[in-house]
PDB file of C-alpha atoms in Angstrom:
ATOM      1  CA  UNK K  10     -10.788  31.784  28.642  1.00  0.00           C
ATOM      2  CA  UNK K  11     -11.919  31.865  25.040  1.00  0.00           C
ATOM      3  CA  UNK K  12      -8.235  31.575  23.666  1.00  0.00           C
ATOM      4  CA  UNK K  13      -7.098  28.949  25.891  1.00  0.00           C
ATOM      5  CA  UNK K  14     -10.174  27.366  25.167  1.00  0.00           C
ATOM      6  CA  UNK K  15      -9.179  28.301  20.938  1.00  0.00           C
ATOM      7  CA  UNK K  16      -5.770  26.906  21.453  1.00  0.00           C
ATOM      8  CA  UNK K  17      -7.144  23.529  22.740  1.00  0.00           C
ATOM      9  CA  UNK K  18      -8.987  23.297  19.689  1.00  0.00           C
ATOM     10  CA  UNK K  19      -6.288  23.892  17.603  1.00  0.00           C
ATOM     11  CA  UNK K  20      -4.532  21.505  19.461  1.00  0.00           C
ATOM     12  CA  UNK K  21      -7.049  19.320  18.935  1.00  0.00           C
ATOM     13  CA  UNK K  22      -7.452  19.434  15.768  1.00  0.00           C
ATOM     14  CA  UNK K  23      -3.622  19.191  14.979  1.00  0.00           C
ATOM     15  CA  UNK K  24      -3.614  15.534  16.525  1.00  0.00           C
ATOM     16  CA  UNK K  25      -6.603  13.840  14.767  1.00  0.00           C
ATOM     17  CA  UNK K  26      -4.481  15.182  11.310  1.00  0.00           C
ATOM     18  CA  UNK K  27      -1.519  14.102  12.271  1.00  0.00           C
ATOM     19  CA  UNK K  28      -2.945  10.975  13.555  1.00  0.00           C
ATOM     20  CA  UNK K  29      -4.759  10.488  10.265  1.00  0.00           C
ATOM     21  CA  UNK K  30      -2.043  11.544   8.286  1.00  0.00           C
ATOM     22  CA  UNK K  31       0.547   9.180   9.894  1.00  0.00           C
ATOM     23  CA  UNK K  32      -1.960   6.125   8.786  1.00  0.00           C
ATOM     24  CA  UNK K  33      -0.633   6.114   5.021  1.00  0.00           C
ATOM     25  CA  UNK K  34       1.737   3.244   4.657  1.00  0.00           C
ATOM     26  CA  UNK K  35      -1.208   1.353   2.765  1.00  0.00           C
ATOM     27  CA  UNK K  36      -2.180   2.455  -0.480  1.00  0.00           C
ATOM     28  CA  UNK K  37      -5.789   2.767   0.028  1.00  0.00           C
ATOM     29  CA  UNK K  38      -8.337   4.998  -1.787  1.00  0.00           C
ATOM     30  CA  UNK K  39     -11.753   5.172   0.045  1.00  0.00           C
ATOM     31  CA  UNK K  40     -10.150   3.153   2.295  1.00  0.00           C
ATOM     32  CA  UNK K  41      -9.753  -0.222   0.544  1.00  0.00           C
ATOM     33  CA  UNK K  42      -6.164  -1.478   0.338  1.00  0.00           C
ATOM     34  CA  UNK K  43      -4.997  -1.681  -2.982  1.00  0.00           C
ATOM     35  CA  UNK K  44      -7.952  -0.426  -4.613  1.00  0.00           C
ATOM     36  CA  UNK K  45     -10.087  -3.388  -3.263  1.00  0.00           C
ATOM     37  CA  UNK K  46      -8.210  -5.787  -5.396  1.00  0.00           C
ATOM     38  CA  UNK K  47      -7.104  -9.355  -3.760  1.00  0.00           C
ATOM     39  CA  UNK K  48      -3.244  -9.538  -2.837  1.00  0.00           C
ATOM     40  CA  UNK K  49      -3.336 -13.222  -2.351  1.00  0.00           C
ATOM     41  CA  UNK K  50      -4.920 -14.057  -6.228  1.00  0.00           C
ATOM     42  CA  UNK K  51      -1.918 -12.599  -7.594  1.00  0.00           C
ATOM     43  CA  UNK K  52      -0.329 -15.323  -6.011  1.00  0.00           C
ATOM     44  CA  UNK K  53      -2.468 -17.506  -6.681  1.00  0.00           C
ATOM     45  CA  UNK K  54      -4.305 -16.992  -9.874  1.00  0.00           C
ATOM     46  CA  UNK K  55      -1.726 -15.136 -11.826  1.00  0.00           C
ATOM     47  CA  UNK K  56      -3.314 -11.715 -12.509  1.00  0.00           C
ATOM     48  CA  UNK K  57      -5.321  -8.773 -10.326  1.00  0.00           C
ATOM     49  CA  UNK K  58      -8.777 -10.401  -9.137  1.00  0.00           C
ATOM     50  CA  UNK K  59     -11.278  -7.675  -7.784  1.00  0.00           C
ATOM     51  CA  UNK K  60     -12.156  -8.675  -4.110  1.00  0.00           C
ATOM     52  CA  UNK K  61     -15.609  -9.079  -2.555  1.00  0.00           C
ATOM     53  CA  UNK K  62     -16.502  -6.346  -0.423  1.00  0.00           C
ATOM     54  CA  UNK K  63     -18.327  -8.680   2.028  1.00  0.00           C
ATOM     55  CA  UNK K  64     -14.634 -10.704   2.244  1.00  0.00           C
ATOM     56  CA  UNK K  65     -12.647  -8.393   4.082  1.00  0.00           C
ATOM     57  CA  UNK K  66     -10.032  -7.946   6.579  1.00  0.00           C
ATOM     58  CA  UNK K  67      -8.581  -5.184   8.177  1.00  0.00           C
ATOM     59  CA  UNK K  68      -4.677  -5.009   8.559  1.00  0.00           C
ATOM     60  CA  UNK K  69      -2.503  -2.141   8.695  1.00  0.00           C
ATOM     61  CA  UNK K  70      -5.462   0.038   9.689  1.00  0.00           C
ATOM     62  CA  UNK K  71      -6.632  -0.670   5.921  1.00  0.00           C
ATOM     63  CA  UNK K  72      -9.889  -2.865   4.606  1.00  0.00           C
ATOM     64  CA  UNK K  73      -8.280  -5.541   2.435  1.00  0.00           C
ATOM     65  CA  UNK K  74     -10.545  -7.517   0.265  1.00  0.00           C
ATOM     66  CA  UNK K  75     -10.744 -10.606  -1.104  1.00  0.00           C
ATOM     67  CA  UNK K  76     -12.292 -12.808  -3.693  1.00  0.00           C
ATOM     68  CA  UNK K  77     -12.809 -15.676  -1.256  1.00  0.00           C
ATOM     69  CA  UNK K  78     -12.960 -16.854   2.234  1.00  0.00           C
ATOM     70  CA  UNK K  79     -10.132 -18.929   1.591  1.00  0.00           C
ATOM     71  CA  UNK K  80      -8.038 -15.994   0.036  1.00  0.00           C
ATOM     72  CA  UNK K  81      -8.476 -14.192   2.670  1.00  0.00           C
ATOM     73  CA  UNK K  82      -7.709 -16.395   6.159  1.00  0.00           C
ATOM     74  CA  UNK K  83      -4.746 -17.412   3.866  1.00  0.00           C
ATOM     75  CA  UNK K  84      -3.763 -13.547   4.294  1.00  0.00           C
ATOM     76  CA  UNK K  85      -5.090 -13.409   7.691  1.00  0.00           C
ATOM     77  CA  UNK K  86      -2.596 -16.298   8.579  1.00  0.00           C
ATOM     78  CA  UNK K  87       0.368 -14.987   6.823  1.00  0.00           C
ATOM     79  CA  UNK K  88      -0.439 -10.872   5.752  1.00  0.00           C
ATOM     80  CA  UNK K  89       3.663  -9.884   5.188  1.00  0.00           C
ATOM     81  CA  UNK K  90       3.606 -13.328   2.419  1.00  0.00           C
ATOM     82  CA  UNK K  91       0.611 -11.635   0.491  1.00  0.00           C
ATOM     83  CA  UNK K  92       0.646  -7.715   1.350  1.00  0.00           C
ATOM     84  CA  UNK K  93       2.064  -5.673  -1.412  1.00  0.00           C
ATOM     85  CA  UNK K  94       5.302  -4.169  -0.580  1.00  0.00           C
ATOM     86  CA  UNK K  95       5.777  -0.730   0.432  1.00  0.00           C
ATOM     87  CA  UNK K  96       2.376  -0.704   1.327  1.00  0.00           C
ATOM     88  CA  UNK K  97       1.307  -1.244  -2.048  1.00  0.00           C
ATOM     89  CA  UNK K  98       2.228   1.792  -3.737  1.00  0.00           C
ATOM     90  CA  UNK K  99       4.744   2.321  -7.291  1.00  0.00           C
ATOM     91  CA  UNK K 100       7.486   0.171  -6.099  1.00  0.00           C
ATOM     92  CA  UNK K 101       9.563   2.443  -8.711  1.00  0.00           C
ATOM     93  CA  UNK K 102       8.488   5.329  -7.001  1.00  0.00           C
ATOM     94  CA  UNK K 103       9.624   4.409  -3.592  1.00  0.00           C
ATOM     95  CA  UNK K 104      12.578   3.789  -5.112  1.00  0.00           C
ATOM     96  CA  UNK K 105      12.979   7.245  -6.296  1.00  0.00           C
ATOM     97  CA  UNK K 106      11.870   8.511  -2.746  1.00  0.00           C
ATOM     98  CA  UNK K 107       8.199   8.880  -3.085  1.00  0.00           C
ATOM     99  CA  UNK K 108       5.014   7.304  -2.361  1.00  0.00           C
ATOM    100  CA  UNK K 109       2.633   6.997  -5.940  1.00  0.00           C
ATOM    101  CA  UNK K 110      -0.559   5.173  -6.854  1.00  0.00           C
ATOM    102  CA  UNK K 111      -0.631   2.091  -8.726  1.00  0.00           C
ATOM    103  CA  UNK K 112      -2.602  -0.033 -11.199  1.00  0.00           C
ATOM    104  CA  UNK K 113      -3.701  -3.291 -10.619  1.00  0.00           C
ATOM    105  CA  UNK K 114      -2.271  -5.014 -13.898  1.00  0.00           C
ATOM    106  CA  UNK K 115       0.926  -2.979 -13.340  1.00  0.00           C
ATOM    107  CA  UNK K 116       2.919  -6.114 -10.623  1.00  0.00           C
ATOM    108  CA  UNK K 117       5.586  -8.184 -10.490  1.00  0.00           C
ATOM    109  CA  UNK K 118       6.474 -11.058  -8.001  1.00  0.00           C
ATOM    110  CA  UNK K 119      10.158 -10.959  -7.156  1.00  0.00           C
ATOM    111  CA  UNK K 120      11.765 -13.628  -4.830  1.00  0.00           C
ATOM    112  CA  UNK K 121       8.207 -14.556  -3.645  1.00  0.00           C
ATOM    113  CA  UNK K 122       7.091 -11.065  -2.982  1.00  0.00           C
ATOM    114  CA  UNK K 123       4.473  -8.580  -5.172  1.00  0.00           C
ATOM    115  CA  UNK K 124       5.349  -5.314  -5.904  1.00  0.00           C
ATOM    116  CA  UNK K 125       2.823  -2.889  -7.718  1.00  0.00           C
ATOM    117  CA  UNK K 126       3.488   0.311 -10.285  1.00  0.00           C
ATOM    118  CA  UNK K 127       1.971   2.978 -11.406  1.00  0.00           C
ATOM    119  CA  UNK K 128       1.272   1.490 -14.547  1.00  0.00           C
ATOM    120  CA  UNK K 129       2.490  -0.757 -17.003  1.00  0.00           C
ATOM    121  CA  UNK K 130       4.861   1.683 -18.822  1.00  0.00           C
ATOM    122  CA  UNK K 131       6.494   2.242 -15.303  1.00  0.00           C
ATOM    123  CA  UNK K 132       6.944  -1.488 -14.792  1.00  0.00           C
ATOM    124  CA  UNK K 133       8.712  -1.822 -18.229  1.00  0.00           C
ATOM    125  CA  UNK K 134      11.258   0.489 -16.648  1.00  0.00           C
ATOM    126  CA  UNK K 135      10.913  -1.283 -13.328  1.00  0.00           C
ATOM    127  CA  UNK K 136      11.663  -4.410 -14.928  1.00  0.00           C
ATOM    128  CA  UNK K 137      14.903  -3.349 -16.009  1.00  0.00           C
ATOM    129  CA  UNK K 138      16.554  -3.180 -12.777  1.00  0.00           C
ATOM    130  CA  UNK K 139      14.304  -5.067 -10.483  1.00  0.00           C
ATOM    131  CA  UNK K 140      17.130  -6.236  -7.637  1.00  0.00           C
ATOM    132  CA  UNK K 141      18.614  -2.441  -7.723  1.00  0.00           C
ATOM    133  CA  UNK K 142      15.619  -0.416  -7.699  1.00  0.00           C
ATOM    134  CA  UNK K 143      14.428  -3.248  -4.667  1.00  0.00           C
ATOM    135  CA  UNK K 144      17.620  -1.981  -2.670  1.00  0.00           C
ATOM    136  CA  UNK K 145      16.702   1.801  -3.014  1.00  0.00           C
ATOM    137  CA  UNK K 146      13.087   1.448  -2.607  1.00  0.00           C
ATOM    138  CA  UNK K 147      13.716  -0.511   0.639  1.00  0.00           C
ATOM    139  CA  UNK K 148      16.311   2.001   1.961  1.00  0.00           C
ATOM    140  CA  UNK K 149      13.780   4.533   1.352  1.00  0.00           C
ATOM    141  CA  UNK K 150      10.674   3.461   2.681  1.00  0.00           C
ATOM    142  CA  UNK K 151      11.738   3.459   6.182  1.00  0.00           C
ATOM    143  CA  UNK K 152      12.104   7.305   5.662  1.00  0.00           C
ATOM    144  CA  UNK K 153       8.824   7.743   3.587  1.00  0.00           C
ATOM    145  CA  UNK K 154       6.408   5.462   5.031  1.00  0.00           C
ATOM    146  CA  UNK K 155       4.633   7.696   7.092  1.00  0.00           C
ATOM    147  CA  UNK K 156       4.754  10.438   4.688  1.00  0.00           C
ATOM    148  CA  UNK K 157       1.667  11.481   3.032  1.00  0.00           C
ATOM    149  CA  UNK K 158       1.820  10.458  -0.904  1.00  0.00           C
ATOM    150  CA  UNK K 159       2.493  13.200  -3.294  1.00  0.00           C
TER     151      UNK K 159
END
């Protein structure tokens, strides 16, 4: 009895991580998306704009924040025009094949889309070769989205 009722545990145990661990396609320390920054005022103001943490909304089982109300039921109305791609993390680095952080004032918009890098050094290099490391990084997030970051 006491084994079976170990191996349930285990069991257990094994499916709240892997359930856990298959919710990483957002970039989202402490659980805000995109390090609580606002996706749409890149958009719309130019530059990263921290959000409000009583402005949220929750999409991709992630708390998104914004700087206003308006921000964010323009995201709520249209999330895949304002979300980040590749979940919002380094765009270069899904392009190499694996998930990393990013920094706020390290994004580009491309064809009406914002990608985010590590940093601004990476985004120099990113920069570079935008529409070829764009085709690699979308070929490989299909493979690494669920993947816990390294």
């Amino acid at each position: 009895m006491n084994t079976l009722i170990l191996r349930l545990t285990i069991l257990l145990l094994f499916s709240i991580t892997t359930a856990f661990a298959q919710k990483t396609a957002v970039f989202a320390p402490d659980g805000k998306a995109i390090k609580g920054y606002d996706p749409v005022a890149y958009f719309t103001e130019g530059k990263p704009v921290p959000g409000d943490p009583t402005i949220t909304y929750t999409y991709e089982g992630a708390d998104w924040y914004f700087a206003s109300t308006s921000n964010r039921d323009a995201f709520k109305d249209d999330p895949e025009k304002y979300a980040p791609q590749y979940g919002g993390y380094c765009a270069f680095g899904t392009s190499r094949g694996y998930k990393a952080p990013t920094e706020a004032d390290a994004w580009t918009i491309v064809d009406g889309k914002l990608y985010l890098n590590y940093n601004t050094k990476v985004r120099t290099e990113w920069n570079k070769d935008q529409a070829g490391y764009i085709k690699k990084a979308d070929a490989n997030w299909t493979t690494i989205k669920d993947k816990e970051p390294k």
